[in-house]
Amino acid sequence: MKKRDIILIASILVVAIAFFLIVELTKEEGAGVVVKVDGVEVAEYSLSKSGTYPLNGGTNILVIEDGRAYLSDANCPDKLCVHQGKISRTGEVITCLPNKLTVTVFGAEESVDLIS
Amino acid sequence: MKTKKVAFLGMCIALSMILSFVESQIPPLMAVPGVKVGLPNIVMVFMLYKIGAKETAIVSILRVILVGILFGTPLSMIYSLVGAALSLIGMILLKKTNLFAPITVSVAGGILHNIGQIATACLVMETAQIAYYLPVLLISGTIAGILIGLTAAMILKRLDKMKL
């Protein structure tokens, strides 16, 4: 391993960490979540109202409580989407690759656009 | 192609398939899809330095197809194919420059694999939002690439005198 290896690896890490910080620091509290299946919007829920909603014909169960959304169950074997935890800030997303399903938090300004 | 080489390449495919399987049995380290060590890449980095680019490409693509048929779904095979192809192209090009050590080649392979999979996920799910995972995957890919690169370098050192 030479000096240029270290320089290249370090610069990749610096770019990745900078990218990570920018994403983390620009997040705001979200207003609601939008559910997409196969790229098509299927539902929208406000984060201020608690509830349990079966998604995609019951393949994934979405729970909203205390202003945060999470998936409580899924029919896939690895349940990665359940382990992704609770989301509440804009841009945060829970992904279920096997069911092609995403749950994304949107902010207050964006929801106005979606309604109008 | 000499019989010995055919046998050796077969062994490389078998070994990388076993490593794929072993890795699929490890519980996910983080809840982000795509975060993994990439154990089969040990074989790819080793082959790239010991045997050649063409053979590495064949073994890698065959591994993805075989593992996809055995343990995966058509969808998971597509993710793996794009990741593996991008990672291979990057590693072959970087190695050709002769400027970098195996560990750097392996890091490039690791992050390109993740970039390929995220890009495929964005296309399949038709949502650009998944790119949200990219920063985490770049960091995890770099760390995984360093570990894999160190391992491959150790194996290369020990098998230095091996002839095919």
CSV table of C-alpha atoms in Angstrom, one decimal:
chain,number,residue,atom,x,y,z
A,1,MET,CA,0.0,0.0,0.0
A,2,LYS,CA,1.5,3.3,-1.1
A,3,LYS,CA,0.8,6.9,-0.3
A,4,ARG,CA,-1.6,7.3,-3.3
A,5,ASP,CA,-3.7,4.4,-2.1
A,6,ILE,CA,-4.2,6.1,1.2
A,7,ILE,CA,-4.9,9.5,-0.5
A,8,LEU,CA,-7.6,7.9,-2.8
A,9,ILE,CA,-9.3,5.9,0.0
A,10,ALA,CA,-9.2,8.9,2.4
A,11,SER,CA,-10.7,11.2,-0.2
A,12,ILE,CA,-13.5,8.7,-1.0
A,13,LEU,CA,-14.2,8.6,2.8
A,14,VAL,CA,-14.2,12.4,3.1
A,15,VAL,CA,-16.6,12.8,0.2
A,16,ALA,CA,-18.9,10.1,1.7
A,17,ILE,CA,-18.9,11.6,5.2
A,18,ALA,CA,-19.5,15.1,3.8
A,19,PHE,CA,-22.4,13.8,1.7
A,20,PHE,CA,-23.7,12.0,4.8
A,21,LEU,CA,-23.5,15.2,7.0
A,22,ILE,CA,-25.2,17.4,4.3
A,23,VAL,CA,-28.1,14.9,4.1
A,24,GLU,CA,-28.3,14.6,8.0
A,25,LEU,CA,-28.1,18.4,8.6
A,26,THR,CA,-30.7,19.5,6.1
A,27,LYS,CA,-33.5,17.3,7.4
A,28,GLU,CA,-36.5,18.9,9.0
A,29,GLU,CA,-39.5,17.5,10.9
A,30,GLY,CA,-41.9,16.0,8.3
A,31,ALA,CA,-45.6,16.6,7.9
A,32,GLY,CA,-46.6,13.2,6.6
A,33,VAL,CA,-45.5,10.1,4.7
A,34,VAL,CA,-46.2,9.0,1.2
A,35,VAL,CA,-46.3,5.3,0.3
A,36,LYS,CA,-45.2,4.2,-3.2
A,37,VAL,CA,-45.4,0.8,-4.7
A,38,ASP,CA,-43.5,0.1,-7.9
A,39,GLY,CA,-42.9,3.9,-8.2
A,40,VAL,CA,-46.6,4.7,-8.1
A,41,GLU,CA,-48.0,6.7,-5.2
A,42,VAL,CA,-50.7,4.6,-3.5
A,43,ALA,CA,-51.4,6.4,-0.2
A,44,GLU,CA,-50.5,9.4,2.0
A,45,TYR,CA,-50.8,9.6,5.7
A,46,SER,CA,-50.4,12.6,8.1
A,47,LEU,CA,-47.8,12.1,10.8
A,48,SER,CA,-49.9,14.0,13.3
A,49,LYS,CA,-52.6,11.3,13.3
A,50,SER,CA,-51.8,7.9,14.9
A,51,GLY,CA,-53.0,4.7,13.3
A,52,THR,CA,-52.2,1.3,11.8
A,53,TYR,CA,-52.5,0.8,8.1
A,54,PRO,CA,-52.0,-2.3,6.1
A,55,LEU,CA,-50.1,-1.5,2.9
A,56,ASN,CA,-50.0,-3.1,-0.5
A,57,GLY,CA,-52.8,-5.6,0.3
A,58,GLY,CA,-51.3,-6.4,3.7
A,59,THR,CA,-47.7,-7.3,2.7
A,60,ASN,CA,-46.4,-4.5,5.0
A,61,ILE,CA,-48.0,-3.0,8.0
A,62,LEU,CA,-47.5,0.8,8.6
A,63,VAL,CA,-47.8,2.2,12.1
A,64,ILE,CA,-47.9,5.9,12.8
A,65,GLU,CA,-47.6,7.0,16.5
A,66,ASP,CA,-46.1,10.0,18.3
A,67,GLY,CA,-45.4,11.7,14.9
A,68,ARG,CA,-43.2,8.9,13.7
A,69,ALA,CA,-43.8,6.2,11.1
A,70,TYR,CA,-42.5,2.7,11.0
A,71,LEU,CA,-43.3,-0.7,9.5
A,72,SER,CA,-44.4,-3.1,12.2
A,73,ASP,CA,-44.5,-6.2,10.0
A,74,ALA,CA,-43.7,-7.5,6.6
A,75,ASN,CA,-44.2,-10.7,4.7
A,76,CYS,CA,-40.6,-10.9,3.5
A,77,PRO,CA,-38.1,-13.2,5.2
A,78,ASP,CA,-35.4,-10.7,6.2
A,79,LYS,CA,-37.8,-8.0,7.5
A,80,LEU,CA,-35.2,-5.3,6.7
A,81,CYS,CA,-37.9,-2.7,6.4
A,82,VAL,CA,-39.1,-3.5,9.9
A,83,HIS,CA,-35.6,-3.2,11.3
A,84,GLN,CA,-35.1,0.2,9.5
A,85,GLY,CA,-36.9,1.7,12.5
A,86,LYS,CA,-38.9,4.9,12.9
A,87,ILE,CA,-38.8,7.8,10.6
A,88,SER,CA,-40.1,11.3,11.1
A,89,ARG,CA,-37.8,13.8,9.3
A,90,THR,CA,-38.0,14.9,5.6
A,91,GLY,CA,-36.4,12.7,3.1
A,92,GLU,CA,-36.1,9.7,5.4
A,93,VAL,CA,-37.3,6.6,3.8
A,94,ILE,CA,-38.1,3.0,4.6
A,95,THR,CA,-37.6,0.6,1.7
A,96,CYS,CA,-38.8,-2.9,1.2
A,97,LEU,CA,-37.0,-4.2,-1.9
A,98,PRO,CA,-38.9,-7.5,-2.2
A,99,ASN,CA,-42.3,-5.8,-2.4
A,100,LYS,CA,-41.0,-2.7,-4.3
A,101,LEU,CA,-42.4,-0.5,-1.6
A,102,THR,CA,-41.1,2.8,-0.1
A,103,VAL,CA,-42.4,5.0,2.7
A,104,THR,CA,-41.0,8.5,2.4
A,105,VAL,CA,-41.4,11.5,4.8
A,106,PHE,CA,-42.4,14.8,3.2
A,107,GLY,CA,-42.2,18.2,4.7
A,108,ALA,CA,-44.9,20.8,5.3
A,109,GLU,CA,-44.3,22.8,2.0
A,110,GLU,CA,-44.3,19.7,-0.2
A,111,SER,CA,-47.6,18.4,1.2
A,112,VAL,CA,-49.3,21.6,0.0
A,113,ASP,CA,-48.1,20.8,-3.5
A,114,LEU,CA,-49.4,17.3,-3.3
A,115,ILE,CA,-52.8,18.4,-2.2
A,116,SER,CA,-53.2,21.2,-4.7
B,1,MET,CA,-7.0,-23.9,-21.6
B,2,LYS,CA,-5.1,-26.3,-19.4
B,3,THR,CA,-7.0,-28.8,-17.4
B,4,LYS,CA,-5.4,-27.5,-14.3
B,5,LYS,CA,-6.7,-24.0,-15.0
B,6,VAL,CA,-10.2,-25.3,-15.8
B,7,ALA,CA,-10.3,-27.1,-12.4
B,8,PHE,CA,-8.9,-24.1,-10.6
B,9,LEU,CA,-11.5,-21.7,-12.1
B,10,GLY,CA,-14.2,-24.2,-11.2
B,11,MET,CA,-12.9,-24.1,-7.7
B,12,CYS,CA,-13.0,-20.3,-7.7
B,13,ILE,CA,-16.7,-20.3,-8.7
B,14,ALA,CA,-17.5,-22.9,-6.0
B,15,LEU,CA,-15.6,-20.9,-3.4
B,16,SER,CA,-17.2,-17.6,-4.2
B,17,MET,CA,-20.7,-19.3,-4.2
B,18,ILE,CA,-20.0,-20.7,-0.7
B,19,LEU,CA,-18.9,-17.2,0.4
B,20,SER,CA,-22.1,-15.8,-1.0
B,21,PHE,CA,-24.1,-18.3,0.9
B,22,VAL,CA,-22.2,-17.8,4.2
B,23,GLU,CA,-22.7,-14.1,3.8
B,24,SER,CA,-26.5,-14.5,3.3
B,25,GLN,CA,-26.6,-16.3,6.6
B,26,ILE,CA,-25.0,-13.4,8.5
B,27,PRO,CA,-27.8,-11.3,10.1
B,28,PRO,CA,-27.8,-7.8,8.5
B,29,LEU,CA,-25.4,-5.5,10.3
B,30,MET,CA,-27.5,-2.4,9.7
B,31,ALA,CA,-31.0,-2.0,8.6
B,32,VAL,CA,-30.0,-0.3,5.3
B,33,PRO,CA,-30.4,-2.6,2.3
B,34,GLY,CA,-27.1,-3.4,0.7
B,35,VAL,CA,-24.8,-3.0,3.7
B,36,LYS,CA,-22.6,-6.1,3.6
B,37,VAL,CA,-19.0,-7.2,3.7
B,38,GLY,CA,-18.9,-8.7,0.2
B,39,LEU,CA,-17.0,-11.9,1.0
B,40,PRO,CA,-17.1,-13.2,-2.6
B,41,ASN,CA,-15.1,-10.2,-3.6
B,42,ILE,CA,-12.1,-11.8,-1.8
B,43,VAL,CA,-12.0,-14.4,-4.6
B,44,MET,CA,-12.5,-11.7,-7.3
B,45,VAL,CA,-9.6,-9.5,-6.1
B,46,PHE,CA,-7.4,-12.5,-5.7
B,47,MET,CA,-8.2,-13.8,-9.2
B,48,LEU,CA,-7.8,-10.3,-10.7
B,49,TYR,CA,-4.2,-10.3,-9.5
B,50,LYS,CA,-3.3,-14.0,-9.9
B,51,ILE,CA,-5.1,-15.0,-13.0
B,52,GLY,CA,-6.5,-12.2,-15.1
B,53,ALA,CA,-9.4,-9.9,-15.9
B,54,LYS,CA,-11.2,-12.1,-18.4
B,55,GLU,CA,-11.4,-15.1,-16.1
B,56,THR,CA,-12.4,-12.9,-13.1
B,57,ALA,CA,-15.3,-11.5,-15.1
B,58,ILE,CA,-16.5,-14.9,-16.2
B,59,VAL,CA,-16.3,-16.4,-12.7
B,60,SER,CA,-18.0,-13.3,-11.2
B,61,ILE,CA,-20.9,-13.3,-13.6
B,62,LEU,CA,-21.4,-17.0,-13.3
B,63,ARG,CA,-21.4,-16.8,-9.6
B,64,VAL,CA,-24.1,-14.2,-9.6
B,65,ILE,CA,-26.3,-16.2,-11.9
B,66,LEU,CA,-25.8,-19.5,-10.1
B,67,VAL,CA,-26.4,-18.0,-6.6
B,68,GLY,CA,-29.4,-16.1,-8.0
B,69,ILE,CA,-30.9,-19.4,-9.3
B,70,LEU,CA,-30.1,-21.3,-6.1
B,71,PHE,CA,-30.9,-18.8,-3.3
B,72,GLY,CA,-32.3,-15.7,-4.9
B,73,THR,CA,-35.2,-14.3,-6.9
B,74,PRO,CA,-35.1,-12.9,-10.4
B,75,LEU,CA,-35.2,-9.4,-8.9
B,76,SER,CA,-32.3,-10.0,-6.5
B,77,MET,CA,-30.3,-11.4,-9.4
B,78,ILE,CA,-30.7,-8.2,-11.4
B,79,TYR,CA,-29.5,-6.1,-8.4
B,80,SER,CA,-26.5,-8.4,-8.0
B,81,LEU,CA,-25.7,-8.5,-11.7
B,82,VAL,CA,-25.6,-4.7,-12.1
B,83,GLY,CA,-23.6,-4.4,-8.9
B,84,ALA,CA,-21.1,-7.1,-9.8
B,85,ALA,CA,-20.7,-5.8,-13.4
B,86,LEU,CA,-20.0,-2.2,-12.3
B,87,SER,CA,-17.7,-3.4,-9.6
B,88,LEU,CA,-15.8,-5.6,-12.0
B,89,ILE,CA,-15.3,-2.9,-14.6
B,90,GLY,CA,-14.1,-0.4,-12.0
B,91,MET,CA,-11.6,-2.9,-10.5
B,92,ILE,CA,-10.3,-4.1,-13.8
B,93,LEU,CA,-9.7,-0.5,-15.0
B,94,LEU,CA,-8.1,0.6,-11.7
B,95,LYS,CA,-5.8,-2.5,-11.7
B,96,LYS,CA,-4.8,-1.8,-15.3
B,97,THR,CA,-3.3,1.6,-14.3
B,98,ASN,CA,-0.8,-0.4,-12.1
B,99,LEU,CA,-0.8,2.6,-9.7
B,100,PHE,CA,-2.8,1.1,-6.8
B,101,ALA,CA,-2.5,-1.7,-4.3
B,102,PRO,CA,-5.1,-4.5,-4.1
B,103,ILE,CA,-6.7,-2.9,-1.1
B,104,THR,CA,-7.6,0.3,-3.2
B,105,VAL,CA,-8.9,-1.9,-6.1
B,106,SER,CA,-11.1,-3.7,-3.6
B,107,VAL,CA,-12.4,-0.4,-2.1
B,108,ALA,CA,-13.4,0.7,-5.6
B,109,GLY,CA,-15.1,-2.6,-6.2
B,110,GLY,CA,-17.0,-2.3,-2.9
B,111,ILE,CA,-18.4,1.2,-3.4
B,112,LEU,CA,-19.1,0.6,-7.1
B,113,HIS,CA,-21.1,-2.5,-6.2
B,114,ASN,CA,-23.2,-0.4,-3.8
B,115,ILE,CA,-23.6,2.4,-6.4
B,116,GLY,CA,-24.8,-0.1,-9.0
B,117,GLN,CA,-27.3,-1.6,-6.6
B,118,ILE,CA,-28.7,1.8,-5.5
B,119,ALA,CA,-29.0,2.9,-9.2
B,120,THR,CA,-30.8,-0.3,-10.0
B,121,ALA,CA,-33.1,0.1,-7.0
B,122,CYS,CA,-33.9,3.7,-8.1
B,123,LEU,CA,-34.8,2.4,-11.6
B,124,VAL,CA,-36.8,-0.7,-10.4
B,125,MET,CA,-38.8,1.2,-7.8
B,126,GLU,CA,-38.9,4.4,-10.0
B,127,THR,CA,-38.1,6.5,-6.9
B,128,ALA,CA,-35.0,8.6,-6.6
B,129,GLN,CA,-35.5,8.8,-2.8
B,130,ILE,CA,-33.5,5.6,-2.4
B,131,ALA,CA,-30.4,7.6,-3.1
B,132,TYR,CA,-30.9,8.7,0.5
B,133,TYR,CA,-29.0,5.5,1.5
B,134,LEU,CA,-26.0,6.3,-0.7
B,135,PRO,CA,-23.9,8.2,1.9
B,136,VAL,CA,-24.2,5.3,4.4
B,137,LEU,CA,-23.5,2.8,1.6
B,138,LEU,CA,-20.4,4.7,0.5
B,139,ILE,CA,-19.0,4.6,4.0
B,140,SER,CA,-19.9,1.0,4.6
B,141,GLY,CA,-18.6,0.0,1.2
B,142,THR,CA,-15.2,1.7,1.8
B,143,ILE,CA,-14.8,-0.1,5.2
B,144,ALA,CA,-15.9,-3.4,3.7
B,145,GLY,CA,-13.5,-2.9,0.7
B,146,ILE,CA,-10.6,-2.3,3.1
B,147,LEU,CA,-11.3,-5.5,5.0
B,148,ILE,CA,-11.7,-7.5,1.8
B,149,GLY,CA,-8.6,-5.9,0.3
B,150,LEU,CA,-6.5,-6.8,3.3
B,151,THR,CA,-7.7,-10.4,3.3
B,152,ALA,CA,-7.1,-10.7,-0.5
B,153,ALA,CA,-3.6,-9.2,-0.1
B,154,MET,CA,-2.7,-11.7,2.6
B,155,ILE,CA,-3.9,-14.6,0.4
B,156,LEU,CA,-1.9,-13.3,-2.6
B,157,LYS,CA,1.2,-13.0,-0.4
B,158,ARG,CA,0.9,-16.6,0.8
B,159,LEU,CA,0.1,-18.0,-2.6
B,160,ASP,CA,2.8,-16.0,-4.3
B,161,LYS,CA,4.6,-19.1,-5.7
B,162,MET,CA,1.4,-20.8,-6.9
B,163,LYS,CA,1.6,-21.5,-10.7
B,164,LEU,CA,-1.2,-22.3,-13.1
